[in-house]
Amino acid sequence: MHNDPLSLDAIAKHVDAKAADYCGLSDRIWAAPELAFEEHRAVAEQVAMLEREGFRIAKNVGGMATAFVAEWGSGGPVVGILGEFDALPDLAQESGVTAHKPTQAGTPGHGCGHNLLGAGSALAAVALKDALEAEGIAGTVRYYGCPAEESGSGKTFMARAGLFDDLDAAFCWHPHVINEVSTTSSLACIQAYFRFRGRAAHAAASPELGRSALDAVELMNVGVNYMREHMPSDARVHYAVTNTGGDAPNVVQAYAESLYLVRSPFLPDAERLFERVKKIAEGAALMTETSVSVQITDATSNVVPNKALQEAMYENMKRLGPPAYDEQDYAFAKDLQQAAITEEDILASVKPYDISLRSKVLHDGVLSMPTREEVMMGTTDVGDVSWIVPTVQCHTACFAVGTPFHTWQLVTQGNLPAAHKGMVLAAKAMAATAADCLRNPDLIARAKAELKERTGGRAYRCPIPDDVTPDDLRAKAA
Ligand SMILES: [Zn+2]
């Protein structure tokens, strides 16, 4: 199509026109890192810029002071771009150096690149708005300001509040060491306390009067460890004993508790596995004549991949090509690799994708789409969005190959030109694919049909119980 206002070229121009402003936004968020649920400055900065662009802002959504939705336009398909902006504790670090130099010891830093994530997604939303506005095209563009990704499941609470229900497609990205459309699923996760209550007694004088809650915790762990043989090999169960019932061996422990994480590549399977863990806990209580109460404190759904949207995004990424790094970008990335990134880090970072990338300094290509779908052995709150609306994510190379996540090595690159280039590429890929949805209703229809098929037609059910609030998780994160 000639002069198509929603073509990749047209969208890329709109992104380029505002790229510098949003790189500036990313740098300001990088320089003032805030932890989960505390992202007040980052939110104020983003809201101010989006308001100036004519977006309508709904603040304080999903029961979180730092969650917001910015919306522009009316009618047409509704497309949403997801942003994150929380930092991690104890990762303060100077920019552009090859040694560990905290700016202020013990303070947070952007160890996962969420400064770029939020600003890049906002840039995509604004560029798409500019394209629609210039030609008077119908359509609704939203930017979702999603707090507390690192700890707190911000998107899961936003999903529970119904904020994604009327979306036609959702887009997001994560800063990375490679350029690709993400095709992986992730693990659904259920986290719960098992609290056992028994009866205290003098452990020598009258042990027959005691009922040990600590015994119950131990027997539950033994039971779960026997269950491992008979559960799917891609499921995971981990536990921590969070209360042993005290330090005195001569007192029968009247109270003890453990915290369990149950994960599986498909939420309904995680729920079934969780029911089995509960039965084991009840068995442990029965054996010890104690009682047990179970409290789910956090949960997220698995990511439901969407091939229809992935293929559309891949076409755009392929045409855009990798970021145009210059000599300085390569020189710093190489220095950093030599000074502070191990051979093991490099292998770990490229192995899931393409082992031949181990010789790269910065990823100067775009990975082709794998034929097999893999499960990423981790959990993300994007999963909950992907159960409600067809969702697609890309990764773009903002950091040197081998850079481990959640480290100072990543923080030090977070506001450099190479990171900006990766961010701008992601904004183009997301905005162009969202534009594809706006001009091609068939793409949305195919994506929705695929979602229905992959979830077996099961409607989204928030895995966090209604009585757990963001404040409960916030209290724990603090
Ligand atoms: Zn992250």
mmCIF file of N, CA and C in Angstrom, residues 187-188 228 231-238 261-265 273 377:
data_model
loop_
_atom_site.group_PDB
_atom_site.id
_atom_site.type_symbol
_atom_site.label_atom_id
_atom_site.label_comp_id
_atom_site.label_asym_id
_atom_site.label_seq_id
_atom_site.Cartn_x
_atom_site.Cartn_y
_atom_site.Cartn_z
ATOM 1 N N LEU A 187 5.829 -20.112 33.591
ATOM 2 C CA LEU A 187 5.190 -20.962 34.604
ATOM 3 C C LEU A 187 4.126 -20.186 35.379
ATOM 4 N N ALA A 188 2.956 -20.801 35.504
ATOM 5 C CA ALA A 188 1.968 -20.270 36.441
ATOM 6 C C ALA A 188 2.482 -20.578 37.849
ATOM 7 N N ARG A 228 7.133 -35.754 44.295
ATOM 8 C CA ARG A 228 7.904 -35.265 43.133
ATOM 9 C C ARG A 228 8.039 -36.324 42.041
ATOM 10 N N MET A 231 4.798 -36.255 39.641
ATOM 11 C CA MET A 231 4.228 -35.016 39.110
ATOM 12 C C MET A 231 4.906 -34.707 37.776
ATOM 13 N N PRO A 232 4.287 -33.862 36.939
ATOM 14 C CA PRO A 232 4.885 -33.564 35.632
ATOM 15 C C PRO A 232 6.299 -33.026 35.801
ATOM 16 N N SER A 233 7.218 -33.440 34.925
ATOM 17 C CA SER A 233 8.617 -33.070 35.127
ATOM 18 C C SER A 233 8.859 -31.576 34.888
ATOM 19 N N ASP A 234 7.930 -30.904 34.221
ATOM 20 C CA ASP A 234 8.138 -29.458 34.019
ATOM 21 C C ASP A 234 7.441 -28.620 35.091
ATOM 22 N N ALA A 235 6.858 -29.288 36.074
ATOM 23 C CA ALA A 235 6.286 -28.536 37.199
ATOM 24 C C ALA A 235 7.379 -28.331 38.247
ATOM 25 N N ARG A 236 7.191 -27.386 39.128
ATOM 26 C CA ARG A 236 8.170 -27.083 40.166
ATOM 27 C C ARG A 236 7.453 -26.883 41.495
ATOM 28 N N VAL A 237 8.057 -27.393 42.575
ATOM 29 C CA VAL A 237 7.548 -27.110 43.923
ATOM 30 C C VAL A 237 8.745 -26.726 44.782
ATOM 31 N N HIS A 238 8.706 -25.559 45.390
ATOM 32 C CA HIS A 238 9.778 -25.167 46.313
ATOM 33 C C HIS A 238 9.155 -24.744 47.635
ATOM 34 N N LEU A 261 5.827 -22.655 47.052
ATOM 35 C CA LEU A 261 5.589 -22.150 45.698
ATOM 36 C C LEU A 261 5.335 -23.358 44.809
ATOM 37 N N VAL A 262 4.206 -23.360 44.136
ATOM 38 C CA VAL A 262 3.866 -24.445 43.209
ATOM 39 C C VAL A 262 3.781 -23.848 41.811
ATOM 40 N N ARG A 263 4.564 -24.405 40.882
ATOM 41 C CA ARG A 263 4.572 -23.834 39.518
ATOM 42 C C ARG A 263 4.349 -24.912 38.460
ATOM 43 N N SER A 264 3.684 -24.506 37.409
ATOM 44 C CA SER A 264 3.457 -25.415 36.281
ATOM 45 C C SER A 264 3.233 -24.574 35.020
ATOM 46 N N PRO A 265 3.543 -25.140 33.834
ATOM 47 C CA PRO A 265 3.376 -24.366 32.599
ATOM 48 C C PRO A 265 1.926 -24.006 32.255
ATOM 49 N N LEU A 273 -2.056 -29.445 41.039
ATOM 50 C CA LEU A 273 -0.897 -29.820 41.843
ATOM 51 C C LEU A 273 -0.995 -29.216 43.246
ATOM 52 N N MET A 377 11.479 -21.027 32.382
ATOM 53 C CA MET A 377 11.357 -21.521 33.754
ATOM 54 C C MET A 377 11.334 -20.364 34.739
#
